[in-house]
Amino acid sequence: MCKAINDCVIVEIPKIEDHRGNLAIIEKEVIPFQVQRVYYLYDIPSGSSRGGHAHKELRQFLIALSGSFDVILKDGEVERRITLNNPSKGLLITPGNWRELENFSSGAVCLVLASNVYCEEDYIRDFEVFKSFKKLKNI
Amino acid sequence: MCKAINDCVIVEIPKIEDHRGNLAIIEKEVIPFQVQRVYYLYDIPSGSSRGGHAHKELRQFLIALSGSFDVILKDGEVERRITLNNPSKGLLITPGNWRELENFSSGAVCLVLASNVYCEEDYIRDFEVFKSFKKLKNI
C-alpha cells in the first residue's frame, strides 16, 4: 500500500547559470515521459487554492517558474506537503495520487508538463471514488 | 526573399479564465510541432540581452510567462521587434531567423518549447554565416 505517493519525487532540472540569467532545460531523460501537453497557471490571487483531483494514468511534472506554492499529495492514508519555490526543481506526480495546490505566493507561475493530452475520463474528481480506485488497484 | 521572417507569428494560446487564476494550455494543434525540449530563462537581470543566433531546422515557441522582453528577428534585410508580455500569447519562430532577446523586465520568465532536442550542428552563431545560409537556401 501507499506505493504511488512515494513515487512522487523532486527532480533536479539541469541548468546553465550565467550572469545574463539562468537557463533550465528539460529534454530526453530528465522526466520519464514525452511531453504531450504543456499548461500553466498564472495571475493567481495570492493565498488561493486549486487542484483537488487525481489521475488514473496521467503523469505530470510541476515547476514553480516564479514565486511559490504548496502541493498536497494524498493517498487516503498518508499526506505529504511539498513547497515548490525553485525553477530548477520540479515535482513528478505519478498516477493514483490525489493532489491539491495551495498557498500561492503573489506572482506565482505553475508550469505543468503532462504525459498526455486532456482526457476527462482520466480524472477522478471525488475523493471517496479516489480511495475506492486505490483499493481496487492496490496502489 | 524574406519569407522566413514572415512565418514568425504570434499565436493565441487557449486559456481558461477563473477567479482562482488563469490556465493556458498548449497541446495538439496549438503549435505546429511535437515538443521535444522545454527550457526557460529566469533570474534574468533587468535590461539584459540574450540570443544572437539562428537555427537551420529547429522551430521554437516563446512565451513571457512573467514580466516582459523583446524579441528582435532579423533576416539580413528586414528587422522586426516584438514585445512579449502576455502569458496567453506566444511567438512561433521558424527556422532561418536570427533572433535576439533584450529589454527583459525585472522578474521576467521566458518559456521556450522546441521541436527537437539540443543539437549544436543546428545553430548558426555568426551573423555573416547566417546571411550566406539565407542566400543559399533562398529563404
PDB file of C-alpha atoms in Angstrom:
ATOM      1  CA  MET A   1       0.000   0.000   0.000  1.00  0.00           C
ATOM      2  CA  CYS A   2       0.913   3.675  -0.258  1.00  0.00           C
ATOM      3  CA  LYS A   3       3.276   2.966  -3.103  1.00  0.00           C
ATOM      4  CA  ALA A   4       2.160   5.665  -5.529  1.00  0.00           C
ATOM      5  CA  ILE A   5       2.710   8.565  -3.117  1.00  0.00           C
ATOM      6  CA  ASN A   6       6.340   7.569  -2.662  1.00  0.00           C
ATOM      7  CA  ASP A   7       6.877   7.622  -6.423  1.00  0.00           C
ATOM      8  CA  CYS A   8       6.261  11.387  -6.398  1.00  0.00           C
ATOM      9  CA  VAL A   9       9.753  12.794  -6.260  1.00  0.00           C
ATOM     10  CA  ILE A  10      11.559  16.086  -6.614  1.00  0.00           C
ATOM     11  CA  VAL A  11      13.647  16.124  -9.797  1.00  0.00           C
ATOM     12  CA  GLU A  12      16.651  18.395 -10.158  1.00  0.00           C
ATOM     13  CA  ILE A  13      16.456  20.130 -13.555  1.00  0.00           C
ATOM     14  CA  PRO A  14      19.763  20.632 -15.409  1.00  0.00           C
ATOM     15  CA  LYS A  15      20.620  24.311 -15.594  1.00  0.00           C
ATOM     16  CA  ILE A  16      23.204  26.623 -17.026  1.00  0.00           C
ATOM     17  CA  GLU A  17      23.994  29.514 -14.728  1.00  0.00           C
ATOM     18  CA  ASP A  18      25.064  32.718 -16.402  1.00  0.00           C
ATOM     19  CA  HIS A  19      25.433  36.368 -15.387  1.00  0.00           C
ATOM     20  CA  ARG A  20      22.761  37.189 -18.009  1.00  0.00           C
ATOM     21  CA  GLY A  21      20.310  34.860 -16.228  1.00  0.00           C
ATOM     22  CA  ASN A  22      19.768  31.158 -15.650  1.00  0.00           C
ATOM     23  CA  LEU A  23      18.621  28.594 -18.184  1.00  0.00           C
ATOM     24  CA  ALA A  24      16.940  25.323 -17.118  1.00  0.00           C
ATOM     25  CA  ILE A  25      16.426  22.541 -19.646  1.00  0.00           C
ATOM     26  CA  ILE A  26      14.009  19.612 -19.719  1.00  0.00           C
ATOM     27  CA  GLU A  27      14.643  17.137 -22.518  1.00  0.00           C
ATOM     28  CA  LYS A  28      15.382  13.460 -23.046  1.00  0.00           C
ATOM     29  CA  GLU A  29      15.570  11.590 -19.721  1.00  0.00           C
ATOM     30  CA  VAL A  30      15.081  14.479 -17.269  1.00  0.00           C
ATOM     31  CA  ILE A  31      11.466  13.339 -16.882  1.00  0.00           C
ATOM     32  CA  PRO A  32      10.231   9.822 -17.686  1.00  0.00           C
ATOM     33  CA  PHE A  33       7.710  10.716 -20.380  1.00  0.00           C
ATOM     34  CA  GLN A  34       7.238  12.522 -23.680  1.00  0.00           C
ATOM     35  CA  VAL A  35       5.541  15.900 -23.194  1.00  0.00           C
ATOM     36  CA  GLN A  36       2.123  15.877 -24.878  1.00  0.00           C
ATOM     37  CA  ARG A  37       0.615  18.837 -23.085  1.00  0.00           C
ATOM     38  CA  VAL A  38       2.049  21.998 -21.557  1.00  0.00           C
ATOM     39  CA  TYR A  39      -0.069  24.180 -19.343  1.00  0.00           C
ATOM     40  CA  TYR A  40       0.490  26.846 -16.756  1.00  0.00           C
ATOM     41  CA  LEU A  41      -1.346  28.693 -14.053  1.00  0.00           C
ATOM     42  CA  TYR A  42      -0.761  32.437 -13.795  1.00  0.00           C
ATOM     43  CA  ASP A  43      -2.445  35.593 -12.475  1.00  0.00           C
ATOM     44  CA  ILE A  44      -3.269  33.567  -9.376  1.00  0.00           C
ATOM     45  CA  PRO A  45      -4.558  35.564  -6.397  1.00  0.00           C
ATOM     46  CA  SER A  46      -2.100  35.055  -3.537  1.00  0.00           C
ATOM     47  CA  GLY A  47      -3.270  32.514  -0.983  1.00  0.00           C
ATOM     48  CA  SER A  48      -5.717  30.829  -3.359  1.00  0.00           C
ATOM     49  CA  SER A  49      -6.104  27.059  -3.919  1.00  0.00           C
ATOM     50  CA  ARG A  50      -6.513  24.717  -6.880  1.00  0.00           C
ATOM     51  CA  GLY A  51      -6.427  21.058  -7.662  1.00  0.00           C
ATOM     52  CA  GLY A  52      -8.471  18.524  -5.746  1.00  0.00           C
ATOM     53  CA  HIS A  53      -8.290  15.647  -8.190  1.00  0.00           C
ATOM     54  CA  ALA A  54      -6.289  12.583  -9.201  1.00  0.00           C
ATOM     55  CA  HIS A  55      -5.394  10.899 -12.481  1.00  0.00           C
ATOM     56  CA  LYS A  56      -5.662   7.245 -13.387  1.00  0.00           C
ATOM     57  CA  GLU A  57      -2.836   7.224 -15.942  1.00  0.00           C
ATOM     58  CA  LEU A  58      -1.528  10.743 -16.465  1.00  0.00           C
ATOM     59  CA  ARG A  59       1.942  11.659 -15.265  1.00  0.00           C
ATOM     60  CA  GLN A  60       2.736  15.299 -14.570  1.00  0.00           C
ATOM     61  CA  PHE A  61       5.742  17.401 -13.749  1.00  0.00           C
ATOM     62  CA  LEU A  62       5.138  20.641 -11.813  1.00  0.00           C
ATOM     63  CA  ILE A  63       7.552  23.551 -11.527  1.00  0.00           C
ATOM     64  CA  ALA A  64       7.244  26.905  -9.766  1.00  0.00           C
ATOM     65  CA  LEU A  65       8.654  29.114 -12.527  1.00  0.00           C
ATOM     66  CA  SER A  66       8.021  32.186 -10.433  1.00  0.00           C
ATOM     67  CA  GLY A  67       7.030  32.605  -6.798  1.00  0.00           C
ATOM     68  CA  SER A  68       5.988  29.613  -4.735  1.00  0.00           C
ATOM     69  CA  PHE A  69       3.102  27.314  -3.878  1.00  0.00           C
ATOM     70  CA  ASP A  70       2.441  24.124  -1.917  1.00  0.00           C
ATOM     71  CA  VAL A  71       1.455  20.776  -3.385  1.00  0.00           C
ATOM     72  CA  ILE A  72      -0.510  18.497  -1.062  1.00  0.00           C
ATOM     73  CA  LEU A  73      -0.418  14.841  -2.048  1.00  0.00           C
ATOM     74  CA  LYS A  74      -2.879  12.401  -0.502  1.00  0.00           C
ATOM     75  CA  ASP A  75      -3.479   8.712  -0.941  1.00  0.00           C
ATOM     76  CA  GLY A  76      -6.290   8.313   1.585  1.00  0.00           C
ATOM     77  CA  GLU A  77      -3.906   7.360   4.396  1.00  0.00           C
ATOM     78  CA  VAL A  78      -0.739   9.356   4.021  1.00  0.00           C
ATOM     79  CA  GLU A  79      -0.471  13.077   3.269  1.00  0.00           C
ATOM     80  CA  ARG A  80       2.606  14.953   2.065  1.00  0.00           C
ATOM     81  CA  ARG A  81       3.061  18.698   1.682  1.00  0.00           C
ATOM     82  CA  ILE A  82       5.761  19.875  -0.710  1.00  0.00           C
ATOM     83  CA  THR A  83       6.646  23.523  -1.231  1.00  0.00           C
ATOM     84  CA  LEU A  84       7.814  24.374  -4.749  1.00  0.00           C
ATOM     85  CA  ASN A  85       9.734  27.641  -4.930  1.00  0.00           C
ATOM     86  CA  ASN A  86      12.732  26.955  -7.168  1.00  0.00           C
ATOM     87  CA  PRO A  87      12.635  26.929 -11.004  1.00  0.00           C
ATOM     88  CA  SER A  88      15.391  24.309 -11.079  1.00  0.00           C
ATOM     89  CA  LYS A  89      13.446  21.709  -9.058  1.00  0.00           C
ATOM     90  CA  GLY A  90      10.239  20.067 -10.261  1.00  0.00           C
ATOM     91  CA  LEU A  91       7.811  17.612  -8.698  1.00  0.00           C
ATOM     92  CA  LEU A  92       6.959  14.447 -10.607  1.00  0.00           C
ATOM     93  CA  ILE A  93       3.392  13.328  -9.814  1.00  0.00           C
ATOM     94  CA  THR A  94       2.665   9.737 -10.756  1.00  0.00           C
ATOM     95  CA  PRO A  95      -0.827   8.323 -11.414  1.00  0.00           C
ATOM     96  CA  GLY A  96      -3.054   7.452  -8.471  1.00  0.00           C
ATOM     97  CA  ASN A  97      -2.203  10.447  -6.301  1.00  0.00           C
ATOM     98  CA  TRP A  98      -4.709  12.996  -5.116  1.00  0.00           C
ATOM     99  CA  ARG A  99      -3.241  16.486  -5.361  1.00  0.00           C
ATOM    100  CA  GLU A 100      -4.212  19.933  -4.221  1.00  0.00           C
ATOM    101  CA  LEU A 101      -2.346  23.188  -4.819  1.00  0.00           C
ATOM    102  CA  GLU A 102      -2.494  25.962  -2.254  1.00  0.00           C
ATOM    103  CA  ASN A 103      -0.679  28.830  -0.602  1.00  0.00           C
ATOM    104  CA  PHE A 104       0.253  30.508  -3.899  1.00  0.00           C
ATOM    105  CA  SER A 105       2.536  33.483  -3.436  1.00  0.00           C
ATOM    106  CA  SER A 106       1.863  36.729  -5.242  1.00  0.00           C
ATOM    107  CA  GLY A 107       3.119  36.460  -8.822  1.00  0.00           C
ATOM    108  CA  ALA A 108       3.407  32.661  -8.745  1.00  0.00           C
ATOM    109  CA  VAL A 109       3.522  30.749 -12.034  1.00  0.00           C
ATOM    110  CA  CYS A 110       2.985  26.980 -12.011  1.00  0.00           C
ATOM    111  CA  LEU A 111       4.202  25.193 -15.146  1.00  0.00           C
ATOM    112  CA  VAL A 112       2.895  21.662 -15.743  1.00  0.00           C
ATOM    113  CA  LEU A 113       4.260  19.218 -18.308  1.00  0.00           C
ATOM    114  CA  ALA A 114       1.920  16.272 -18.872  1.00  0.00           C
ATOM    115  CA  SER A 115       2.325  12.861 -20.447  1.00  0.00           C
ATOM    116  CA  ASN A 116      -0.897  13.031 -22.418  1.00  0.00           C
ATOM    117  CA  VAL A 117      -3.412  15.434 -23.891  1.00  0.00           C
ATOM    118  CA  TYR A 118      -6.574  16.335 -21.971  1.00  0.00           C
ATOM    119  CA  CYS A 119      -8.826  13.349 -21.293  1.00  0.00           C
ATOM    120  CA  GLU A 120     -11.783  13.800 -18.938  1.00  0.00           C
ATOM    121  CA  GLU A 121     -12.059  10.014 -18.405  1.00  0.00           C
ATOM    122  CA  ASP A 122      -8.629  10.043 -16.761  1.00  0.00           C
ATOM    123  CA  TYR A 123      -9.734  12.399 -13.970  1.00  0.00           C
ATOM    124  CA  ILE A 124     -11.015  11.332 -10.561  1.00  0.00           C
ATOM    125  CA  ARG A 125     -12.683  14.375  -9.016  1.00  0.00           C
ATOM    126  CA  ASP A 126     -14.279  12.788  -5.942  1.00  0.00           C
ATOM    127  CA  PHE A 127     -12.064  11.814  -3.001  1.00  0.00           C
ATOM    128  CA  GLU A 128     -14.208   8.824  -1.977  1.00  0.00           C
ATOM    129  CA  VAL A 129     -14.126   7.492  -5.553  1.00  0.00           C
ATOM    130  CA  PHE A 130     -10.360   8.033  -5.475  1.00  0.00           C
ATOM    131  CA  LYS A 131      -9.976   5.941  -2.309  1.00  0.00           C
ATOM    132  CA  SER A 132     -12.022   3.129  -3.880  1.00  0.00           C
ATOM    133  CA  PHE A 133      -9.849   3.315  -7.002  1.00  0.00           C
ATOM    134  CA  LYS A 134      -6.720   2.994  -4.842  1.00  0.00           C
ATOM    135  CA  LYS A 135      -8.057  -0.081  -3.076  1.00  0.00           C
ATOM    136  CA  LEU A 136      -9.122  -1.677  -6.350  1.00  0.00           C
ATOM    137  CA  LYS A 137      -5.729  -1.105  -7.953  1.00  0.00           C
ATOM    138  CA  ASN A 138      -3.767  -1.725  -4.736  1.00  0.00           C
ATOM    139  CA  ILE A 139      -1.524   1.306  -5.343  1.00  0.00           C
TER     140      ILE A 139
ATOM    141  CA  MET B   1      13.172  36.500 -50.318  1.00  0.00           C
ATOM    142  CA  CYS B   2      12.364  37.410 -46.721  1.00  0.00           C
ATOM    143  CA  LYS B   3       9.879  34.561 -46.449  1.00  0.00           C
ATOM    144  CA  ALA B   4      11.033  33.032 -43.183  1.00  0.00           C
ATOM    145  CA  ILE B   5      10.666  36.197 -41.103  1.00  0.00           C
ATOM    146  CA  ASN B   6       7.002  36.483 -42.098  1.00  0.00           C
ATOM    147  CA  ASP B   7       6.367  32.935 -40.887  1.00  0.00           C
ATOM    148  CA  CYS B   8       7.134  34.065 -37.334  1.00  0.00           C
ATOM    149  CA  VAL B   9       3.702  34.765 -35.938  1.00  0.00           C
ATOM    150  CA  ILE B  10       2.009  35.469 -32.632  1.00  0.00           C
ATOM    151  CA  VAL B  11      -0.155  32.540 -31.590  1.00  0.00           C
ATOM    152  CA  GLU B  12      -3.071  32.984 -29.211  1.00  0.00           C
ATOM    153  CA  ILE B  13      -2.905  30.267 -26.542  1.00  0.00           C
ATOM    154  CA  PRO B  14      -6.240  28.780 -25.418  1.00  0.00           C
ATOM    155  CA  LYS B  15      -6.958  29.735 -21.817  1.00  0.00           C
ATOM    156  CA  ILE B  16      -9.492  29.161 -19.114  1.00  0.00           C
ATOM    157  CA  GLU B  17     -10.099  32.260 -17.016  1.00  0.00           C
ATOM    158  CA  ASP B  18     -11.091  31.675 -13.420  1.00  0.00           C
ATOM    159  CA  HIS B  19     -11.281  33.749 -10.242  1.00  0.00           C
ATOM    160  CA  ARG B  20      -8.655  31.391  -8.749  1.00  0.00           C
ATOM    161  CA  GLY B  21      -6.227  32.276 -11.592  1.00  0.00           C
ATOM    162  CA  ASN B  22      -5.840  31.705 -15.306  1.00  0.00           C
ATOM    163  CA  LEU B  23      -4.854  28.468 -17.017  1.00  0.00           C
ATOM    164  CA  ALA B  24      -3.278  28.448 -20.504  1.00  0.00           C
ATOM    165  CA  ILE B  25      -2.956  25.177 -22.421  1.00  0.00           C
ATOM    166  CA  ILE B  26      -0.669  24.137 -25.259  1.00  0.00           C
ATOM    167  CA  GLU B  27      -1.484  20.746 -26.759  1.00  0.00           C
ATOM    168  CA  LYS B  28      -2.382  19.176 -30.093  1.00  0.00           C
ATOM    169  CA  GLU B  29      -2.550  21.805 -32.863  1.00  0.00           C
ATOM    170  CA  VAL B  30      -1.865  24.988 -30.856  1.00  0.00           C
ATOM    171  CA  ILE B  31       1.712  24.875 -32.172  1.00  0.00           C
ATOM    172  CA  PRO B  32       2.776  23.002 -35.326  1.00  0.00           C
ATOM    173  CA  PHE B  33       5.256  20.600 -33.738  1.00  0.00           C
ATOM    174  CA  GLN B  34       5.689  17.963 -31.048  1.00  0.00           C
ATOM    175  CA  VAL B  35       7.542  19.367 -28.015  1.00  0.00           C
ATOM    176  CA  GLN B  36      10.919  17.619 -27.639  1.00  0.00           C
ATOM    177  CA  ARG B  37      12.595  20.155 -25.391  1.00  0.00           C
ATOM    178  CA  VAL B  38      11.325  22.613 -22.790  1.00  0.00           C
ATOM    179  CA  TYR B  39      13.592  25.291 -21.435  1.00  0.00           C
ATOM    180  CA  TYR B  40      13.214  28.573 -19.647  1.00  0.00           C
ATOM    181  CA  LEU B  41      15.202  31.627 -18.755  1.00  0.00           C
ATOM    182  CA  TYR B  42      14.780  33.014 -15.246  1.00  0.00           C
ATOM    183  CA  ASP B  43      16.616  35.148 -12.683  1.00  0.00           C
ATOM    184  CA  ILE B  44      17.453  37.469 -15.575  1.00  0.00           C
ATOM    185  CA  PRO B  45      18.916  40.859 -14.601  1.00  0.00           C
ATOM    186  CA  SER B  46      16.517  43.530 -15.872  1.00  0.00           C
ATOM    187  CA  GLY B  47      17.667  45.158 -19.103  1.00  0.00           C
ATOM    188  CA  SER B  48      19.977  42.266 -20.066  1.00  0.00           C
ATOM    189  CA  SER B  49      20.182  40.610 -23.502  1.00  0.00           C
ATOM    190  CA  ARG B  50      20.411  37.060 -24.856  1.00  0.00           C
ATOM    191  CA  GLY B  51      20.164  35.254 -28.122  1.00  0.00           C
ATOM    192  CA  GLY B  52      22.167  36.249 -31.163  1.00  0.00           C
ATOM    193  CA  HIS B  53      21.796  33.043 -33.159  1.00  0.00           C
ATOM    194  CA  ALA B  54      19.657  31.260 -35.739  1.00  0.00           C
ATOM    195  CA  HIS B  55      18.577  27.675 -36.315  1.00  0.00           C
ATOM    196  CA  LYS B  56      18.671  25.687 -39.531  1.00  0.00           C
ATOM    197  CA  GLU B  57      15.774  23.364 -38.714  1.00  0.00           C
ATOM    198  CA  LEU B  58      14.601  23.973 -35.155  1.00  0.00           C
ATOM    199  CA  ARG B  59      11.202  25.526 -34.532  1.00  0.00           C
ATOM    200  CA  GLN B  60      10.572  27.305 -31.257  1.00  0.00           C
ATOM    201  CA  PHE B  61       7.678  28.843 -29.413  1.00  0.00           C
ATOM    202  CA  LEU B  62       8.463  31.625 -26.921  1.00  0.00           C
ATOM    203  CA  ILE B  63       6.191  32.853 -24.158  1.00  0.00           C
ATOM    204  CA  ALA B  64       6.681  35.528 -21.494  1.00  0.00           C
ATOM    205  CA  LEU B  65       5.281  33.613 -18.511  1.00  0.00           C
ATOM    206  CA  SER B  66       6.096  36.504 -16.238  1.00  0.00           C
ATOM    207  CA  GLY B  67       7.217  40.059 -16.948  1.00  0.00           C
ATOM    208  CA  SER B  68       8.195  41.084 -20.471  1.00  0.00           C
ATOM    209  CA  PHE B  69      11.018  41.097 -23.010  1.00  0.00           C
ATOM    210  CA  ASP B  70      11.588  41.994 -26.649  1.00  0.00           C
ATOM    211  CA  VAL B  71      12.407  39.557 -29.437  1.00  0.00           C
ATOM    212  CA  ILE B  72      14.347  41.012 -32.352  1.00  0.00           C
ATOM    213  CA  LEU B  73      14.074  38.978 -35.545  1.00  0.00           C
ATOM    214  CA  LYS B  74      16.479  39.630 -38.404  1.00  0.00           C
ATOM    215  CA  ASP B  75      16.918  38.081 -41.810  1.00  0.00           C
ATOM    216  CA  GLY B  76      19.782  40.273 -43.028  1.00  0.00           C
ATOM    217  CA  GLU B  77      17.450  42.739 -44.705  1.00  0.00           C
ATOM    218  CA  VAL B  78      14.340  43.113 -42.610  1.00  0.00           C
ATOM    219  CA  GLU B  79      14.210  43.513 -38.822  1.00  0.00           C
ATOM    220  CA  ARG B  80      11.178  43.055 -36.588  1.00  0.00           C
ATOM    221  CA  ARG B  81      10.853  43.825 -32.873  1.00  0.00           C
ATOM    222  CA  ILE B  82       8.143  42.001 -30.962  1.00  0.00           C
ATOM    223  CA  THR B  83       7.378  42.631 -27.297  1.00  0.00           C
ATOM    224  CA  LEU B  84       6.155  39.585 -25.398  1.00  0.00           C
ATOM    225  CA  ASN B  85       4.360  40.456 -22.168  1.00  0.00           C
ATOM    226  CA  ASN B  86       1.269  38.242 -22.065  1.00  0.00           C
ATOM    227  CA  PRO B  87       1.250  34.563 -20.936  1.00  0.00           C
ATOM    228  CA  SER B  88      -1.596  33.821 -23.332  1.00  0.00           C
ATOM    229  CA  LYS B  89       0.304  34.902 -26.465  1.00  0.00           C
ATOM    230  CA  GLY B  90       3.404  33.137 -27.784  1.00  0.00           C
ATOM    231  CA  LEU B  91       5.776  33.796 -30.663  1.00  0.00           C
ATOM    232  CA  LEU B  92       6.439  30.995 -33.138  1.00  0.00           C
ATOM    233  CA  ILE B  93       9.969  31.281 -34.535  1.00  0.00           C
ATOM    234  CA  THR B  94      10.520  29.277 -37.707  1.00  0.00           C
ATOM    235  CA  PRO B  95      13.943  28.085 -38.958  1.00  0.00           C
ATOM    236  CA  GLY B  96      16.217  30.541 -40.733  1.00  0.00           C
ATOM    237  CA  ASN B  97      15.555  33.538 -38.494  1.00  0.00           C
ATOM    238  CA  TRP B  98      18.201  35.334 -36.495  1.00  0.00           C
ATOM    239  CA  ARG B  99      16.872  36.170 -33.061  1.00  0.00           C
ATOM    240  CA  GLU B 100      17.993  38.286 -30.145  1.00  0.00           C
ATOM    241  CA  LEU B 101      16.252  38.758 -26.810  1.00  0.00           C
ATOM    242  CA  GLU B 102      16.578  42.022 -24.934  1.00  0.00           C
ATOM    243  CA  ASN B 103      14.926  44.519 -22.629  1.00  0.00           C
ATOM    244  CA  PHE B 104      13.975  41.919 -20.020  1.00  0.00           C
ATOM    245  CA  SER B 105      11.824  43.341 -17.264  1.00  0.00           C
ATOM    246  CA  SER B 106      12.578  42.566 -13.649  1.00  0.00           C
ATOM    247  CA  GLY B 107      11.210  39.118 -12.788  1.00  0.00           C
ATOM    248  CA  ALA B 108      10.761  38.060 -16.424  1.00  0.00           C
ATOM    249  CA  VAL B 109      10.484  34.356 -17.255  1.00  0.00           C
ATOM    250  CA  CYS B 110      10.873  33.239 -20.873  1.00  0.00           C
ATOM    251  CA  LEU B 111       9.492  29.769 -21.600  1.00  0.00           C
ATOM    252  CA  VAL B 112      10.643  28.092 -24.833  1.00  0.00           C
ATOM    253  CA  LEU B 113       9.100  24.968 -26.358  1.00  0.00           C
ATOM    254  CA  ALA B 114      11.309  23.470 -29.059  1.00  0.00           C
ATOM    255  CA  SER B 115      10.709  20.953 -31.838  1.00  0.00           C
ATOM    256  CA  ASN B 116      13.884  18.996 -31.175  1.00  0.00           C
ATOM    257  CA  VAL B 117      16.457  18.215 -28.516  1.00  0.00           C
ATOM    258  CA  TYR B 118      19.702  20.192 -28.326  1.00  0.00           C
ATOM    259  CA  CYS B 119      21.851  19.867 -31.449  1.00  0.00           C
ATOM    260  CA  GLU B 120      24.897  22.128 -31.809  1.00  0.00           C
ATOM    261  CA  GLU B 121      25.029  21.489 -35.597  1.00  0.00           C
ATOM    262  CA  ASP B 122      21.649  23.190 -35.950  1.00  0.00           C
ATOM    263  CA  TYR B 123      22.933  26.519 -34.577  1.00  0.00           C
ATOM    264  CA  ILE B 124      24.274  29.399 -36.645  1.00  0.00           C
ATOM    265  CA  ARG B 125      26.101  31.705 -34.264  1.00  0.00           C
ATOM    266  CA  ASP B 126      27.733  34.111 -36.746  1.00  0.00           C
ATOM    267  CA  PHE B 127      25.570  36.705 -38.491  1.00  0.00           C
ATOM    268  CA  GLU B 128      27.624  36.696 -41.728  1.00  0.00           C
ATOM    269  CA  VAL B 129      27.384  32.898 -41.905  1.00  0.00           C
ATOM    270  CA  PHE B 130      23.637  33.289 -41.306  1.00  0.00           C
ATOM    271  CA  LYS B 131      23.268  35.705 -44.237  1.00  0.00           C
ATOM    272  CA  SER B 132      25.156  33.285 -46.515  1.00  0.00           C
ATOM    273  CA  PHE B 133      22.893  30.441 -45.324  1.00  0.00           C
ATOM    274  CA  LYS B 134      19.820  32.525 -46.188  1.00  0.00           C
ATOM    275  CA  LYS B 135      21.089  33.248 -49.705  1.00  0.00           C
ATOM    276  CA  LEU B 136      21.990  29.604 -50.272  1.00  0.00           C
ATOM    277  CA  LYS B 137      18.580  28.373 -49.143  1.00  0.00           C
ATOM    278  CA  ASN B 138      16.688  31.337 -50.659  1.00  0.00           C
ATOM    279  CA  ILE B 139      14.549  31.774 -47.528  1.00  0.00           C
TER     280      ILE B 139
END
